[in-house]
């Protein structure tokens, strides 16, 4: 644009203007398409059609890639943009704004710019052993669910049944089987009609046997009337039990 297309014989014209082409750098005017003979002006004695050729070299532009680990790269105009990777995500496209509006950018534009990576979160199948959760499809990075077990405290999910290594806290980037580790709770058990007092015992452990010099221990009961079935193990709560005694004949 603005370049002369005609000249006056005997006057000529200086070729002191640059041609433009998006994404390219103008290198000068030449007399031949092989770019071997430079030319800076149309000679004053020219009286025939005079053709000159613009030489361009493809340009590189600084592209800053946000939402990725690619940083800033100098890339050649119109070449395909790189595909980033992010654990647990699928790359969607590059956009010219952080709101991801407008058309996706697929090739290097003709200017320095910042592009923003749009991602979709992947989902994975997790099988939860030692729990009633079964198999679930969950999004990467979500906090792992917490199971419950009577008389126990949940201590973490592990990738093996031996519970070695680190606990899995969030959904990993793969289909996986995890195993729930539980630790038994302890409860206060008060032993009435005996000299055992109050003892801190693990859930489901066997209740101790009380002794008296002149009587035979007949079992623990949940009430002072000593009715119902005997209590033999620690329940999932603080409890009071009552000793029943008898005489051996």
PDB file of C-alpha atoms in Angstrom:
ATOM      1  CA  UNK A   1       0.000   0.000   0.000  1.00  0.00           C
ATOM      2  CA  UNK A   2       1.353   3.427  -0.950  1.00  0.00           C
ATOM      3  CA  UNK A   3       3.946   1.952  -3.312  1.00  0.00           C
ATOM      4  CA  UNK A   4       4.140   3.454  -6.827  1.00  0.00           C
ATOM      5  CA  UNK A   5       3.010   1.254  -9.702  1.00  0.00           C
ATOM      6  CA  UNK A   6       4.187   3.522 -12.536  1.00  0.00           C
ATOM      7  CA  UNK A   7       7.262   5.594 -13.306  1.00  0.00           C
ATOM      8  CA  UNK A   8       8.203   8.386 -15.716  1.00  0.00           C
ATOM      9  CA  UNK A   9      10.814   7.573 -18.315  1.00  0.00           C
ATOM     10  CA  UNK A  10      13.899   9.652 -17.701  1.00  0.00           C
ATOM     11  CA  UNK A  11      12.957  10.197 -14.082  1.00  0.00           C
ATOM     12  CA  UNK A  12      12.689   6.668 -12.641  1.00  0.00           C
ATOM     13  CA  UNK A  13      11.582   5.957  -9.098  1.00  0.00           C
ATOM     14  CA  UNK A  14      13.324   5.039  -5.851  1.00  0.00           C
ATOM     15  CA  UNK A  15      12.337   1.734  -4.289  1.00  0.00           C
ATOM     16  CA  UNK A  16      12.706   3.071  -0.767  1.00  0.00           C
ATOM     17  CA  UNK A  17       9.492   1.628   0.645  1.00  0.00           C
ATOM     18  CA  UNK A  18       8.852  -1.771   2.232  1.00  0.00           C
ATOM     19  CA  UNK A  19       6.337  -4.369   1.184  1.00  0.00           C
ATOM     20  CA  UNK A  20       4.255  -5.955   3.937  1.00  0.00           C
ATOM     21  CA  UNK A  21       3.031  -9.479   4.517  1.00  0.00           C
ATOM     22  CA  UNK A  22       1.517 -10.723   7.763  1.00  0.00           C
ATOM     23  CA  UNK A  23       3.953 -12.810   9.755  1.00  0.00           C
ATOM     24  CA  UNK A  24       6.912 -12.058   7.509  1.00  0.00           C
ATOM     25  CA  UNK A  25       9.881  -9.670   7.482  1.00  0.00           C
ATOM     26  CA  UNK A  26      10.576  -7.697   4.293  1.00  0.00           C
ATOM     27  CA  UNK A  27      14.176  -8.216   3.116  1.00  0.00           C
ATOM     28  CA  UNK A  28      14.265  -5.965   0.037  1.00  0.00           C
ATOM     29  CA  UNK A  29      13.518  -5.692  -3.689  1.00  0.00           C
ATOM     30  CA  UNK A  30      15.113  -7.944  -6.290  1.00  0.00           C
ATOM     31  CA  UNK A  31      15.232  -8.123 -10.081  1.00  0.00           C
ATOM     32  CA  UNK A  32      14.678 -11.882 -10.191  1.00  0.00           C
ATOM     33  CA  UNK A  33      12.419 -14.374  -8.407  1.00  0.00           C
ATOM     34  CA  UNK A  34      15.487 -16.234  -7.136  1.00  0.00           C
ATOM     35  CA  UNK A  35      16.489 -13.082  -5.194  1.00  0.00           C
ATOM     36  CA  UNK A  36      20.053 -12.904  -6.512  1.00  0.00           C
ATOM     37  CA  UNK A  37      20.093  -9.298  -7.813  1.00  0.00           C
ATOM     38  CA  UNK A  38      19.071  -6.497  -5.496  1.00  0.00           C
ATOM     39  CA  UNK A  39      17.545  -3.302  -6.777  1.00  0.00           C
ATOM     40  CA  UNK A  40      16.922   0.010  -4.986  1.00  0.00           C
ATOM     41  CA  UNK A  41      15.462   2.132  -7.811  1.00  0.00           C
ATOM     42  CA  UNK A  42      14.005   1.983 -11.295  1.00  0.00           C
ATOM     43  CA  UNK A  43      16.721   3.453 -13.604  1.00  0.00           C
ATOM     44  CA  UNK A  44      15.997   6.746 -15.369  1.00  0.00           C
ATOM     45  CA  UNK A  45      16.644   5.199 -18.790  1.00  0.00           C
ATOM     46  CA  UNK A  46      14.085   2.446 -18.362  1.00  0.00           C
ATOM     47  CA  UNK A  47      11.457   2.483 -21.089  1.00  0.00           C
ATOM     48  CA  UNK A  48       9.958  -1.024 -20.801  1.00  0.00           C
ATOM     49  CA  UNK A  49       7.840  -2.792 -18.225  1.00  0.00           C
ATOM     50  CA  UNK A  50       9.934  -3.089 -15.082  1.00  0.00           C
ATOM     51  CA  UNK A  51       9.196  -5.968 -12.645  1.00  0.00           C
ATOM     52  CA  UNK A  52      10.718  -6.258  -9.194  1.00  0.00           C
ATOM     53  CA  UNK A  53      10.259  -9.008  -6.595  1.00  0.00           C
ATOM     54  CA  UNK A  54       9.777  -8.569  -2.852  1.00  0.00           C
ATOM     55  CA  UNK A  55      11.746 -10.949  -0.680  1.00  0.00           C
ATOM     56  CA  UNK A  56      10.279 -12.012   2.660  1.00  0.00           C
ATOM     57  CA  UNK A  57      11.517 -14.233   5.435  1.00  0.00           C
ATOM     58  CA  UNK A  58       9.068 -15.786   7.844  1.00  0.00           C
ATOM     59  CA  UNK A  59       9.037 -14.059  11.220  1.00  0.00           C
ATOM     60  CA  UNK A  60       9.056 -15.457  14.742  1.00  0.00           C
ATOM     61  CA  UNK A  61       6.915 -14.160  17.578  1.00  0.00           C
ATOM     62  CA  UNK A  62       7.097 -14.398  21.357  1.00  0.00           C
ATOM     63  CA  UNK A  63       4.113 -16.382  22.619  1.00  0.00           C
ATOM     64  CA  UNK A  64       3.445 -16.569  26.369  1.00  0.00           C
ATOM     65  CA  UNK A  65       1.466 -19.657  27.306  1.00  0.00           C
ATOM     66  CA  UNK A  66      -0.614 -19.136  30.444  1.00  0.00           C
ATOM     67  CA  UNK A  67      -2.235 -21.975  32.440  1.00  0.00           C
ATOM     68  CA  UNK A  68       0.572 -24.288  31.368  1.00  0.00           C
ATOM     69  CA  UNK A  69       4.235 -25.044  32.016  1.00  0.00           C
ATOM     70  CA  UNK A  70       5.345 -23.943  28.537  1.00  0.00           C
ATOM     71  CA  UNK A  71       6.335 -20.415  29.582  1.00  0.00           C
ATOM     72  CA  UNK A  72       7.262 -18.047  26.754  1.00  0.00           C
ATOM     73  CA  UNK A  73       8.522 -19.375  23.418  1.00  0.00           C
ATOM     74  CA  UNK A  74       9.595 -17.749  20.162  1.00  0.00           C
ATOM     75  CA  UNK A  75       7.726 -19.561  17.409  1.00  0.00           C
ATOM     76  CA  UNK A  76       7.502 -19.240  13.656  1.00  0.00           C
ATOM     77  CA  UNK A  77       4.430 -17.548  12.257  1.00  0.00           C
ATOM     78  CA  UNK A  78       1.528 -19.786  11.191  1.00  0.00           C
ATOM     79  CA  UNK A  79       3.041 -22.974  12.607  1.00  0.00           C
ATOM     80  CA  UNK A  80       0.881 -25.207  14.764  1.00  0.00           C
ATOM     81  CA  UNK A  81       0.771 -24.290  18.443  1.00  0.00           C
ATOM     82  CA  UNK A  82       2.193 -26.824  20.918  1.00  0.00           C
ATOM     83  CA  UNK A  83      -0.087 -29.083  22.967  1.00  0.00           C
ATOM     84  CA  UNK A  84       0.554 -28.775  26.714  1.00  0.00           C
ATOM     85  CA  UNK A  85       0.023 -31.499  29.285  1.00  0.00           C
ATOM     86  CA  UNK A  86      -1.501 -31.314  32.737  1.00  0.00           C
ATOM     87  CA  UNK A  87      -1.961 -34.226  35.108  1.00  0.00           C
ATOM     88  CA  UNK A  88      -5.552 -35.341  35.361  1.00  0.00           C
ATOM     89  CA  UNK A  89      -6.744 -32.979  32.616  1.00  0.00           C
ATOM     90  CA  UNK A  90      -7.439 -32.990  28.887  1.00  0.00           C
ATOM     91  CA  UNK A  91      -6.276 -29.987  26.876  1.00  0.00           C
ATOM     92  CA  UNK A  92      -9.121 -28.285  24.996  1.00  0.00           C
ATOM     93  CA  UNK A  93      -7.520 -25.366  23.135  1.00  0.00           C
ATOM     94  CA  UNK A  94      -5.613 -22.076  23.300  1.00  0.00           C
ATOM     95  CA  UNK A  95      -7.560 -18.822  23.589  1.00  0.00           C
ATOM     96  CA  UNK A  96      -6.582 -15.163  23.366  1.00  0.00           C
ATOM     97  CA  UNK A  97      -8.244 -14.341  26.713  1.00  0.00           C
ATOM     98  CA  UNK A  98      -8.590 -15.867  30.175  1.00  0.00           C
ATOM     99  CA  UNK A  99     -12.372 -16.153  29.756  1.00  0.00           C
ATOM    100  CA  UNK A 100     -11.897 -18.533  26.794  1.00  0.00           C
ATOM    101  CA  UNK A 101     -14.272 -16.586  24.577  1.00  0.00           C
ATOM    102  CA  UNK A 102     -14.092 -16.242  20.815  1.00  0.00           C
ATOM    103  CA  UNK A 103     -12.404 -18.633  18.433  1.00  0.00           C
ATOM    104  CA  UNK A 104      -9.675 -20.984  19.589  1.00  0.00           C
ATOM    105  CA  UNK A 105      -6.153 -20.110  18.381  1.00  0.00           C
ATOM    106  CA  UNK A 106      -4.554 -23.053  16.566  1.00  0.00           C
ATOM    107  CA  UNK A 107      -1.487 -21.525  14.854  1.00  0.00           C
ATOM    108  CA  UNK A 108       1.101 -18.901  15.779  1.00  0.00           C
ATOM    109  CA  UNK A 109      -0.428 -15.466  15.170  1.00  0.00           C
ATOM    110  CA  UNK A 110       1.406 -12.634  13.453  1.00  0.00           C
ATOM    111  CA  UNK A 111       2.307 -10.796  16.653  1.00  0.00           C
ATOM    112  CA  UNK A 112       3.718 -11.256  20.129  1.00  0.00           C
ATOM    113  CA  UNK A 113       0.844 -12.299  22.372  1.00  0.00           C
ATOM    114  CA  UNK A 114      -0.360 -14.213  25.427  1.00  0.00           C
ATOM    115  CA  UNK A 115      -2.491 -17.305  25.041  1.00  0.00           C
ATOM    116  CA  UNK A 116      -4.492 -19.168  27.699  1.00  0.00           C
ATOM    117  CA  UNK A 117      -4.880 -22.925  27.925  1.00  0.00           C
ATOM    118  CA  UNK A 118      -8.365 -24.274  28.521  1.00  0.00           C
ATOM    119  CA  UNK A 119      -8.610 -27.641  30.257  1.00  0.00           C
ATOM    120  CA  UNK A 120     -11.262 -30.232  31.052  1.00  0.00           C
ATOM    121  CA  UNK A 121     -10.904 -32.225  34.269  1.00  0.00           C
ATOM    122  CA  UNK A 122     -10.692 -35.983  33.699  1.00  0.00           C
ATOM    123  CA  UNK A 123     -12.670 -38.546  35.680  1.00  0.00           C
ATOM    124  CA  UNK A 124     -11.385 -41.931  36.841  1.00  0.00           C
ATOM    125  CA  UNK A 125     -12.861 -45.160  38.188  1.00  0.00           C
ATOM    126  CA  UNK A 126     -11.979 -45.901  41.795  1.00  0.00           C
ATOM    127  CA  UNK A 127     -12.783 -49.173  43.510  1.00  0.00           C
ATOM    128  CA  UNK A 128     -13.039 -48.792  47.283  1.00  0.00           C
ATOM    129  CA  UNK A 129     -12.167 -51.995  49.137  1.00  0.00           C
ATOM    130  CA  UNK A 130     -12.968 -52.547  52.842  1.00  0.00           C
ATOM    131  CA  UNK A 131     -15.967 -50.227  52.537  1.00  0.00           C
ATOM    132  CA  UNK A 132     -19.493 -50.095  51.127  1.00  0.00           C
ATOM    133  CA  UNK A 133     -18.583 -47.526  48.450  1.00  0.00           C
ATOM    134  CA  UNK A 134     -18.052 -50.052  45.668  1.00  0.00           C
ATOM    135  CA  UNK A 135     -16.738 -48.549  42.413  1.00  0.00           C
ATOM    136  CA  UNK A 136     -17.299 -44.869  41.628  1.00  0.00           C
ATOM    137  CA  UNK A 137     -16.324 -42.478  38.844  1.00  0.00           C
ATOM    138  CA  UNK A 138     -14.807 -39.348  40.369  1.00  0.00           C
ATOM    139  CA  UNK A 139     -13.102 -36.200  39.086  1.00  0.00           C
ATOM    140  CA  UNK A 140      -9.338 -35.897  39.360  1.00  0.00           C
ATOM    141  CA  UNK A 141      -8.167 -33.932  42.387  1.00  0.00           C
ATOM    142  CA  UNK A 142     -11.391 -34.279  44.380  1.00  0.00           C
ATOM    143  CA  UNK A 143     -11.048 -35.154  48.045  1.00  0.00           C
ATOM    144  CA  UNK A 144     -11.460 -38.859  48.685  1.00  0.00           C
ATOM    145  CA  UNK A 145     -14.685 -39.861  50.451  1.00  0.00           C
ATOM    146  CA  UNK A 146     -14.620 -40.910  54.095  1.00  0.00           C
ATOM    147  CA  UNK A 147     -16.135 -44.308  54.921  1.00  0.00           C
ATOM    148  CA  UNK A 148     -17.543 -45.336  58.271  1.00  0.00           C
ATOM    149  CA  UNK A 149     -17.185 -48.512  60.275  1.00  0.00           C
ATOM    150  CA  UNK A 150     -18.794 -49.158  63.642  1.00  0.00           C
ATOM    151  CA  UNK A 151     -16.340 -48.833  66.505  1.00  0.00           C
ATOM    152  CA  UNK A 152     -13.497 -47.676  64.284  1.00  0.00           C
ATOM    153  CA  UNK A 153     -11.875 -44.471  63.042  1.00  0.00           C
ATOM    154  CA  UNK A 154     -10.986 -44.198  59.381  1.00  0.00           C
ATOM    155  CA  UNK A 155      -7.200 -43.826  58.951  1.00  0.00           C
ATOM    156  CA  UNK A 156      -6.827 -43.377  55.187  1.00  0.00           C
ATOM    157  CA  UNK A 157      -6.980 -44.946  51.734  1.00  0.00           C
ATOM    158  CA  UNK A 158      -3.995 -46.939  50.520  1.00  0.00           C
ATOM    159  CA  UNK A 159      -3.081 -48.489  47.179  1.00  0.00           C
ATOM    160  CA  UNK A 160      -2.365 -51.879  48.727  1.00  0.00           C
ATOM    161  CA  UNK A 161      -3.999 -54.177  51.262  1.00  0.00           C
ATOM    162  CA  UNK A 162      -0.889 -54.049  53.461  1.00  0.00           C
ATOM    163  CA  UNK A 163      -1.371 -50.275  53.948  1.00  0.00           C
ATOM    164  CA  UNK A 164       2.237 -49.407  53.137  1.00  0.00           C
ATOM    165  CA  UNK A 165       3.324 -46.130  51.581  1.00  0.00           C
ATOM    166  CA  UNK A 166       1.509 -42.817  51.696  1.00  0.00           C
ATOM    167  CA  UNK A 167      -2.243 -42.486  52.055  1.00  0.00           C
ATOM    168  CA  UNK A 168      -4.204 -41.372  48.970  1.00  0.00           C
ATOM    169  CA  UNK A 169      -5.880 -38.062  49.838  1.00  0.00           C
ATOM    170  CA  UNK A 170      -7.338 -36.999  46.485  1.00  0.00           C
ATOM    171  CA  UNK A 171      -8.511 -38.751  43.323  1.00  0.00           C
ATOM    172  CA  UNK A 172      -5.379 -39.730  41.319  1.00  0.00           C
ATOM    173  CA  UNK A 173      -4.949 -39.470  37.555  1.00  0.00           C
ATOM    174  CA  UNK A 174      -5.678 -43.152  36.887  1.00  0.00           C
ATOM    175  CA  UNK A 175      -8.225 -45.890  37.454  1.00  0.00           C
ATOM    176  CA  UNK A 176      -7.238 -47.493  40.725  1.00  0.00           C
ATOM    177  CA  UNK A 177      -8.243 -49.741  43.625  1.00  0.00           C
ATOM    178  CA  UNK A 178      -7.774 -48.359  47.123  1.00  0.00           C
ATOM    179  CA  UNK A 179      -8.084 -50.022  50.507  1.00  0.00           C
ATOM    180  CA  UNK A 180      -9.577 -48.461  53.624  1.00  0.00           C
ATOM    181  CA  UNK A 181      -7.534 -48.649  56.821  1.00  0.00           C
ATOM    182  CA  UNK A 182      -9.459 -48.489  60.084  1.00  0.00           C
ATOM    183  CA  UNK A 183      -8.194 -48.237  63.629  1.00  0.00           C
ATOM    184  CA  UNK A 184     -10.334 -49.545  66.492  1.00  0.00           C
ATOM    185  CA  UNK A 185     -11.688 -46.924  68.856  1.00  0.00           C
ATOM    186  CA  UNK A 186     -11.361 -47.143  72.618  1.00  0.00           C
ATOM    187  CA  UNK A 187     -14.180 -46.661  75.086  1.00  0.00           C
ATOM    188  CA  UNK A 188     -14.518 -46.304  78.848  1.00  0.00           C
ATOM    189  CA  UNK A 189     -16.024 -49.376  80.468  1.00  0.00           C
ATOM    190  CA  UNK A 190     -17.119 -49.110  84.098  1.00  0.00           C
ATOM    191  CA  UNK A 191     -17.304 -52.457  85.897  1.00  0.00           C
ATOM    192  CA  UNK A 192     -19.845 -52.368  88.726  1.00  0.00           C
ATOM    193  CA  UNK A 193     -20.030 -54.993  91.468  1.00  0.00           C
ATOM    194  CA  UNK A 194     -16.294 -55.588  91.095  1.00  0.00           C
ATOM    195  CA  UNK A 195     -12.937 -54.101  91.952  1.00  0.00           C
ATOM    196  CA  UNK A 196     -12.016 -53.415  88.291  1.00  0.00           C
ATOM    197  CA  UNK A 197     -13.219 -49.819  88.329  1.00  0.00           C
ATOM    198  CA  UNK A 198     -13.247 -48.001  84.954  1.00  0.00           C
ATOM    199  CA  UNK A 199     -10.982 -49.226  82.168  1.00  0.00           C
ATOM    200  CA  UNK A 200     -10.218 -47.806  78.657  1.00  0.00           C
ATOM    201  CA  UNK A 201     -10.624 -50.703  76.215  1.00  0.00           C
ATOM    202  CA  UNK A 202     -10.637 -51.273  72.450  1.00  0.00           C
ATOM    203  CA  UNK A 203     -13.893 -51.827  70.622  1.00  0.00           C
ATOM    204  CA  UNK A 204     -14.926 -55.467  70.300  1.00  0.00           C
ATOM    205  CA  UNK A 205     -12.255 -56.677  72.707  1.00  0.00           C
ATOM    206  CA  UNK A 206     -13.232 -59.317  75.261  1.00  0.00           C
ATOM    207  CA  UNK A 207     -14.368 -58.042  78.646  1.00  0.00           C
ATOM    208  CA  UNK A 208     -12.106 -59.160  81.512  1.00  0.00           C
ATOM    209  CA  UNK A 209     -13.173 -61.718  84.082  1.00  0.00           C
ATOM    210  CA  UNK A 210     -13.779 -60.405  87.575  1.00  0.00           C
ATOM    211  CA  UNK A 211     -12.802 -62.447  90.634  1.00  0.00           C
ATOM    212  CA  UNK A 212     -13.943 -62.784  94.234  1.00  0.00           C
ATOM    213  CA  UNK A 213     -12.487 -65.016  96.853  1.00  0.00           C
ATOM    214  CA  UNK A 214     -15.779 -66.627  97.897  1.00  0.00           C
ATOM    215  CA  UNK A 215     -17.968 -66.261  94.788  1.00  0.00           C
ATOM    216  CA  UNK A 216     -17.952 -67.428  91.196  1.00  0.00           C
ATOM    217  CA  UNK A 217     -18.156 -64.842  88.387  1.00  0.00           C
ATOM    218  CA  UNK A 218     -21.230 -65.492  86.225  1.00  0.00           C
ATOM    219  CA  UNK A 219     -20.846 -62.755  83.589  1.00  0.00           C
ATOM    220  CA  UNK A 220     -21.370 -59.059  82.833  1.00  0.00           C
ATOM    221  CA  UNK A 221     -24.794 -57.536  82.246  1.00  0.00           C
ATOM    222  CA  UNK A 222     -25.952 -54.205  80.905  1.00  0.00           C
ATOM    223  CA  UNK A 223     -28.256 -53.509  83.866  1.00  0.00           C
ATOM    224  CA  UNK A 224     -28.186 -53.768  87.625  1.00  0.00           C
ATOM    225  CA  UNK A 225     -31.053 -56.272  87.533  1.00  0.00           C
ATOM    226  CA  UNK A 226     -28.736 -58.636  85.652  1.00  0.00           C
ATOM    227  CA  UNK A 227     -31.382 -59.443  83.067  1.00  0.00           C
ATOM    228  CA  UNK A 228     -31.022 -60.145  79.359  1.00  0.00           C
ATOM    229  CA  UNK A 229     -28.051 -61.642  77.602  1.00  0.00           C
ATOM    230  CA  UNK A 230     -24.571 -61.403  79.109  1.00  0.00           C
ATOM    231  CA  UNK A 231     -22.254 -58.745  77.652  1.00  0.00           C
ATOM    232  CA  UNK A 232     -18.964 -60.255  76.484  1.00  0.00           C
ATOM    233  CA  UNK A 233     -17.314 -57.539  74.349  1.00  0.00           C
ATOM    234  CA  UNK A 234     -16.707 -53.800  74.359  1.00  0.00           C
ATOM    235  CA  UNK A 235     -19.473 -51.940  72.515  1.00  0.00           C
ATOM    236  CA  UNK A 236     -19.006 -48.878  70.292  1.00  0.00           C
ATOM    237  CA  UNK A 237     -19.667 -46.478  73.159  1.00  0.00           C
ATOM    238  CA  UNK A 238     -18.752 -45.831  76.758  1.00  0.00           C
ATOM    239  CA  UNK A 239     -20.606 -48.381  78.854  1.00  0.00           C
ATOM    240  CA  UNK A 240     -21.340 -49.609  82.354  1.00  0.00           C
ATOM    241  CA  UNK A 241     -21.650 -53.318  83.040  1.00  0.00           C
ATOM    242  CA  UNK A 242     -22.618 -55.194  86.173  1.00  0.00           C
ATOM    243  CA  UNK A 243     -20.990 -58.333  87.501  1.00  0.00           C
ATOM    244  CA  UNK A 244     -23.202 -61.294  88.350  1.00  0.00           C
ATOM    245  CA  UNK A 245     -21.954 -63.586  91.048  1.00  0.00           C
ATOM    246  CA  UNK A 246     -22.892 -67.035  92.220  1.00  0.00           C
ATOM    247  CA  UNK A 247     -21.760 -69.654  94.658  1.00  0.00           C
ATOM    248  CA  UNK A 248     -20.149 -72.919  93.801  1.00  0.00           C
ATOM    249  CA  UNK A 249     -21.660 -75.780  95.762  1.00  0.00           C
TER     250      UNK A 249
END
